[in-house]
Tab-separated table of C-alpha atoms in Angstrom:
chain	number	residue	atom	x	y	z
A	1	MET	CA	107.538	164.596	140.026
A	2	THR	CA	104.816	164.033	137.596
A	3	SER	CA	104.952	161.428	134.820
A	4	SER	CA	106.079	163.697	132.081
A	5	PHE	CA	108.313	166.448	131.742
A	6	LEU	CA	107.860	167.950	128.655
A	7	SER	CA	105.201	170.810	127.527
A	8	SER	CA	102.580	169.893	124.953
A	9	PRO	CA	103.672	169.427	121.265
A	10	ASP	CA	102.238	172.775	120.230
A	11	LEU	CA	103.966	174.822	123.170
A	12	MET	CA	107.313	173.111	122.279
A	13	GLN	CA	106.860	173.743	118.740
A	14	SER	CA	106.203	177.604	119.579
A	15	SER	CA	108.978	177.874	121.815
A	16	LEU	CA	111.448	176.482	119.653
A	17	ARG	CA	110.223	178.792	116.644
A	18	GLN	CA	110.972	182.036	118.715
A	19	SER	CA	114.106	180.654	120.158
A	20	LEU	CA	115.429	179.570	116.761
A	21	PRO	CA	114.487	182.214	114.029
A	22	GLU	CA	117.397	181.263	111.865
A	23	PHE	CA	116.094	177.810	111.393
A	24	ALA	CA	113.921	177.457	108.001
A	25	PHE	CA	112.044	174.408	109.448
A	26	VAL	CA	111.022	173.781	112.989
A	27	GLU	CA	108.346	171.374	114.218
A	28	TRP	CA	107.286	169.242	117.415
A	29	LYS	CA	104.877	166.484	116.530
A	30	SER	CA	102.885	164.220	119.148
A	31	GLN	CA	104.173	161.185	117.109
A	32	VAL	CA	106.364	160.292	113.928
A	33	ASN	CA	108.062	157.228	112.837
A	34	SER	CA	111.619	158.514	113.191
A	35	THR	CA	112.513	162.128	113.301
A	36	ASN	CA	115.736	161.258	111.602
A	37	VAL	CA	114.177	159.139	108.836
A	38	PHE	CA	112.116	162.117	108.146
A	39	LEU	CA	114.812	164.565	107.559
A	40	LEU	CA	117.083	162.310	105.802
A	41	GLN	CA	113.964	161.775	103.312
A	42	ALA	CA	113.508	165.449	103.215
A	43	ALA	CA	117.011	166.172	102.340
A	44	LYS	CA	116.512	163.818	99.350
A	45	SER	CA	113.167	164.900	98.183
A	46	VAL	CA	113.125	168.796	99.072
A	47	GLU	CA	115.002	170.794	96.530
A	48	GLU	CA	114.390	174.120	98.255
A	49	GLU	CA	117.686	175.445	99.747
A	50	SER	CA	115.811	177.298	102.526
A	51	PHE	CA	114.732	174.147	104.158
A	52	ARG	CA	117.775	173.905	106.319
A	53	PRO	CA	118.717	174.370	109.262
A	54	ALA	CA	115.845	172.225	110.327
A	55	LEU	CA	114.682	170.757	113.730
A	56	LEU	CA	111.943	168.034	114.147
A	57	GLY	CA	111.013	166.708	117.610
A	58	ALA	CA	108.364	164.371	118.789
A	59	HIS	CA	106.937	163.180	122.116
A	60	PHE	CA	107.135	159.618	120.647
A	61	GLN	CA	108.574	157.423	117.732
A	62	THR	CA	107.234	154.566	116.546
A	63	SER	CA	110.256	153.444	114.515
A	64	GLY	CA	113.117	155.287	116.433
A	65	LYS	CA	116.721	154.192	115.925
A	66	GLY	CA	120.150	154.137	117.679
A	67	ARG	CA	123.427	153.558	116.879
A	68	LEU	CA	124.610	150.410	114.776
A	69	GLY	CA	120.731	150.044	113.837
A	70	ARG	CA	119.629	149.521	117.263
A	71	LYS	CA	115.693	150.496	117.980
A	72	TRP	CA	115.418	153.420	120.083
A	73	ALA	CA	112.561	152.307	122.790
A	74	GLY	CA	110.698	155.118	124.578
A	75	GLU	CA	107.339	156.094	126.139
A	76	VAL	CA	105.192	159.199	125.488
A	77	GLY	CA	106.649	161.717	127.505
A	78	GLY	CA	109.246	159.509	128.997
A	79	THR	CA	112.012	160.546	126.577
A	80	LEU	CA	113.477	163.949	124.858
A	81	MET	CA	113.841	163.043	121.179
A	82	PHE	CA	114.447	165.422	118.305
A	83	SER	CA	116.692	165.450	115.179
A	84	CYS	CA	118.465	168.578	113.441
A	85	ALA	CA	119.323	168.771	109.692
A	86	TYR	CA	122.439	170.976	108.600
A	87	ASP	CA	123.991	171.439	105.323
A	88	VAL	CA	127.815	170.755	105.416
A	89	PHE	CA	130.566	170.904	102.754
A	90	LEU	CA	133.011	168.216	103.512
A	91	SER	CA	134.814	165.426	101.722
A	92	ASP	CA	133.689	161.878	102.725
A	93	ASN	CA	136.716	160.972	104.636
A	94	LYS	CA	135.852	163.763	107.124
A	95	LEU	CA	132.213	162.857	107.705
A	96	PRO	CA	132.939	160.439	110.491
A	97	MET	CA	134.485	163.000	112.697
A	98	LEU	CA	130.744	164.878	112.837
A	99	ALA	CA	129.583	161.995	115.348
A	100	PRO	CA	131.976	162.798	118.171
A	101	ILE	CA	131.542	166.587	117.461
A	102	ALA	CA	127.837	166.474	117.969
A	103	GLY	CA	128.428	164.610	121.370
A	104	ILE	CA	130.848	166.833	122.480
A	105	VAL	CA	128.681	170.004	121.882
A	106	ALA	CA	125.225	168.323	123.525
A	107	CYS	CA	127.180	167.068	126.539
A	108	GLU	CA	128.646	170.900	126.881
A	109	GLU	CA	125.077	172.090	126.789
A	110	LEU	CA	123.806	169.550	129.340
A	111	ARG	CA	126.768	170.779	131.345
A	112	LYS	CA	125.809	174.550	131.188
A	113	THR	CA	122.262	173.556	132.330
A	114	VAL	CA	123.278	171.681	135.497
A	115	GLY	CA	125.749	174.212	136.826
A	116	GLU	CA	129.431	173.778	137.663
A	117	LYS	CA	128.758	171.600	140.999
A	118	PHE	CA	127.355	168.938	138.855
A	119	ALA	CA	128.918	169.461	135.554
A	120	SER	CA	131.846	167.019	136.141
A	121	ARG	CA	128.994	164.177	136.621
A	122	LEU	CA	128.031	164.338	133.047
A	123	GLN	CA	130.657	162.988	130.420
A	124	MET	CA	130.799	161.622	126.915
A	125	LYS	CA	131.842	158.251	126.049
A	126	TRP	CA	133.182	158.182	122.759
A	127	PRO	CA	131.875	158.313	120.163
A	128	ASN	CA	128.877	160.416	121.395
A	129	ASP	CA	126.958	158.852	124.315
A	130	ILE	CA	126.345	160.965	127.330
A	131	GLN	CA	126.836	159.568	130.811
A	132	TYR	CA	125.744	160.798	134.176
A	133	GLY	CA	128.288	159.190	136.335
A	134	ASP	CA	128.752	155.601	134.891
A	135	ALA	CA	125.224	155.375	133.273
A	136	LYS	CA	124.115	156.341	130.226
A	137	LEU	CA	121.849	159.369	130.000
A	138	SER	CA	121.638	159.974	126.258
A	139	GLY	CA	122.704	158.513	122.856
A	140	LEU	CA	122.869	160.400	119.446
A	141	LEU	CA	122.719	159.120	115.949
A	142	VAL	CA	124.622	161.072	113.296
A	143	GLU	CA	123.851	160.259	109.493
A	144	THR	CA	124.635	161.951	106.521
A	145	VAL	CA	122.919	162.024	102.685
A	146	LYS	CA	124.120	163.882	99.572
A	147	PRO	CA	120.844	166.300	99.077
A	148	SER	CA	118.579	166.087	96.011
A	149	LEU	CA	120.181	169.499	94.814
A	150	ALA	CA	123.668	169.326	95.672
A	151	ARG	CA	124.808	173.041	95.368
A	152	GLN	CA	128.083	174.741	94.731
A	153	SER	CA	130.155	171.711	95.363
A	154	ASP	CA	130.244	167.881	95.027
A	155	GLN	CA	131.037	167.922	98.855
A	156	HIS	CA	127.637	169.154	99.663
A	157	ARG	CA	126.051	166.872	102.424
A	158	VAL	CA	123.231	167.065	104.709
A	159	VAL	CA	124.252	165.715	108.307
A	160	VAL	CA	121.221	164.831	110.628
A	161	VAL	CA	121.829	164.441	114.181
A	162	GLY	CA	119.379	162.485	116.162
A	163	MET	CA	119.355	162.816	120.040
A	164	GLY	CA	117.355	160.684	122.566
A	165	MET	CA	117.583	161.506	126.230
A	166	ASN	CA	116.273	159.503	129.015
A	167	LEU	CA	113.684	161.640	131.223
A	168	LEU	CA	112.299	158.803	133.228
A	169	HIS	CA	112.365	155.393	134.340
A	170	ALA	CA	116.105	154.832	134.777
A	171	LYS	CA	115.641	151.701	137.137
A	172	GLU	CA	113.453	149.908	134.974
A	173	LEU	CA	115.484	150.552	132.047
A	174	SER	CA	118.643	149.527	133.931
A	175	ALA	CA	116.869	146.121	134.927
A	176	SER	CA	115.601	145.381	131.320
A	177	LEU	CA	118.532	146.245	129.358
A	178	GLY	CA	120.999	144.626	132.172
A	179	ARG	CA	123.624	147.682	132.155
A	180	LYS	CA	123.553	151.053	134.296
A	181	VAL	CA	120.822	153.895	132.556
A	182	ALA	CA	120.663	157.449	133.934
A	183	ASP	CA	117.634	159.698	133.458
A	184	TRP	CA	116.945	163.507	133.694
A	185	THR	CA	115.022	162.570	136.960
A	186	SER	CA	118.422	161.201	138.699
A	187	VAL	CA	120.077	164.459	137.571
A	188	LEU	CA	117.538	166.602	139.165
A	189	GLN	CA	116.807	164.775	142.270
A	190	ASP	CA	120.713	165.021	142.769
A	191	MET	CA	120.578	168.926	142.263
A	192	HIS	CA	117.500	169.167	144.627
A	193	THR	CA	115.891	170.979	141.643
A	194	ASP	CA	112.120	171.322	141.279
A	195	GLU	CA	110.990	169.659	138.158
A	196	GLN	CA	109.088	173.146	137.093
A	197	LEU	CA	112.614	174.350	136.476
A	198	LEU	CA	112.882	171.575	133.773
A	199	ASN	CA	109.130	172.145	132.340
A	200	GLN	CA	110.313	175.852	131.384
A	201	SER	CA	113.785	175.381	130.113
A	202	MET	CA	113.568	172.013	128.070
A	203	ALA	CA	112.637	173.706	125.000
A	204	LEU	CA	115.383	176.314	125.389
A	205	LEU	CA	117.738	173.314	126.049
A	206	VAL	CA	117.091	171.925	122.712
A	207	ALA	CA	117.141	175.090	121.022
A	208	ARG	CA	120.755	175.801	122.420
A	209	ILE	CA	121.827	172.348	121.511
A	210	ALA	CA	120.545	173.070	118.061
A	211	LYS	CA	122.283	176.082	117.753
A	212	ALA	CA	125.617	174.915	118.962
A	213	TRP	CA	125.589	171.758	116.594
A	214	ASN	CA	125.498	174.439	113.752
A	215	ASP	CA	128.195	176.704	114.918
A	216	ALA	CA	130.156	173.336	115.758
A	217	PHE	CA	129.737	172.167	111.939
A	218	ALA	CA	130.510	175.126	110.640
A	219	LEU	CA	133.991	175.482	112.865
A	220	TYR	CA	134.920	172.063	111.811
A	221	GLU	CA	134.319	172.982	108.254
A	222	ARG	CA	136.872	175.860	108.694
A	223	GLU	CA	139.377	174.340	111.163
A	224	GLY	CA	139.032	170.683	111.219
A	225	PHE	CA	138.871	168.771	114.444
A	226	ALA	CA	141.797	170.104	116.142
A	227	PRO	CA	139.726	173.020	117.890
A	228	PHE	CA	137.598	170.193	119.621
A	229	VAL	CA	140.490	167.900	120.979
A	230	ALA	CA	140.769	169.777	124.104
A	231	ARG	CA	136.794	170.368	124.360
A	232	HIS	CA	136.502	166.602	124.447
A	233	GLN	CA	139.438	166.159	126.928
A	234	CYS	CA	137.377	167.932	129.642
A	235	LEU	CA	134.260	165.669	128.962
A	236	ASP	CA	136.309	162.467	128.486
A	237	ALA	CA	134.411	159.388	130.397
A	238	LEU	CA	137.097	156.851	128.998
A	239	TYR	CA	140.404	158.493	129.450
A	240	ASN	CA	143.022	156.255	131.218
A	241	LYS	CA	140.283	153.626	131.763
A	242	PRO	CA	140.938	150.077	130.537
A	243	ILE	CA	138.455	149.242	127.598
A	244	ASP	CA	137.398	146.393	125.359
A	245	VAL	CA	136.692	146.843	121.815
A	246	TRP	CA	133.818	144.683	120.284
A	247	GLN	CA	132.768	144.372	116.711
A	248	ASP	CA	129.624	142.385	115.764
A	249	ASP	CA	129.294	141.362	119.315
A	250	LYS	CA	132.609	139.672	119.045
A	251	PHE	CA	135.852	140.869	121.251
A	252	VAL	CA	138.216	142.322	119.301
A	253	MET	CA	141.116	143.863	121.446
A	254	SER	CA	141.764	145.408	124.976
A	255	GLY	CA	143.778	148.475	125.864
A	256	VAL	CA	143.923	151.648	127.756
A	257	ALA	CA	141.871	154.771	126.260
A	258	LYS	CA	143.940	157.867	125.832
A	259	GLY	CA	141.507	160.333	124.659
A	260	LEU	CA	141.267	161.557	120.788
A	261	ASP	CA	143.590	162.662	118.239
A	262	ASP	CA	143.086	165.638	115.872
A	263	LYS	CA	141.225	163.327	113.182
A	264	ALA	CA	138.589	162.279	116.141
A	265	HIS	CA	140.224	158.867	116.382
A	266	LEU	CA	140.008	157.409	119.824
A	267	LEU	CA	143.686	156.290	120.840
A	268	LEU	CA	143.929	153.203	122.620
A	269	GLU	CA	147.366	152.240	124.349
A	270	MET	CA	148.248	148.706	123.719
A	271	ARG	CA	150.542	146.426	126.138
A	272	ASN	CA	153.571	147.372	124.213
A	273	GLY	CA	152.787	151.295	124.444
A	274	GLN	CA	151.837	151.620	120.971
A	275	LEU	CA	148.932	154.200	120.224
A	276	LEU	CA	146.295	152.544	117.909
A	277	PRO	CA	143.761	155.031	116.592
A	278	LEU	CA	140.241	153.658	116.241
A	279	LEU	CA	137.741	155.102	113.808
A	280	THR	CA	134.057	155.402	114.763
A	281	GLY	CA	131.802	152.715	112.932
A	282	ASP	CA	130.816	149.319	113.545
A	283	ILE	CA	132.373	148.766	116.623
A	284	THR	CA	131.146	149.061	120.464
A	285	ILE	CA	133.534	150.311	123.335
A	286	ARG	CA	133.049	149.077	126.890
A	287	PRO	CA	134.827	148.922	130.112
A	288	SER	CA	137.060	146.115	130.428
A	289	GLY	CA	135.521	143.128	131.988
A	290	GLU	CA	131.545	144.432	131.119
A	291	ALA	CA	129.367	141.886	129.950
A	292	LEU	CA	127.289	142.093	126.683
């Protein structure tokens, strides 16, 4: 396999524009500071209502970031990195649920790519990490901002979803980070699939995920999180597993994961049988006994 899975930025952009005619803005660059930051700043400065939905991808980010303010590191062509921006109309207390919805949708689309035989190996670790087996393959960062021109409603927000998926160097990343990391190469090797397939389909995969996020957020606006509970259950990497909850790198509690409720809270079963709902936010979930 070659060192890069991605087509040139120009080819990626051309393919995505053809696949996403309903998107008002589609660009793929050689390098940006952060795709999420770019789209968040645009939401606060661009007043044209026609700017969204928007997609921005890049072969390299100089200031990429992950959940909880962590830096997202990658090399040119070694990571799939893109962000999408959408208009949503939701009260503030419903915004945190967008994070698990984004993870559910991305995992579903990746499963469609690998096919039924290998789909079960791709799972979502709440709130939205995507794993291949028990190794992290992809992370998502979901941020919201009030746009410069909030139209129709005070509940108008722009949600920006950034996705980074490892394409190469899982062994090196696992060693440097001290935890299991997967890459798309691993998936292809298990599938005995030629890299040419990926080169042809990567832009289409990005387009499918972008469309699916758009549809899912619209469904959430209409019906809440309830339609996603069963969808998450099919993907749940934590169900019935003992987990530890950490906050600011300090141990908080342990319990057994019991899926999500209809508000996207992770249900933690305590020793006394009580189900404790956990909110998305500044917490980290680890399998019991896993080191920092």
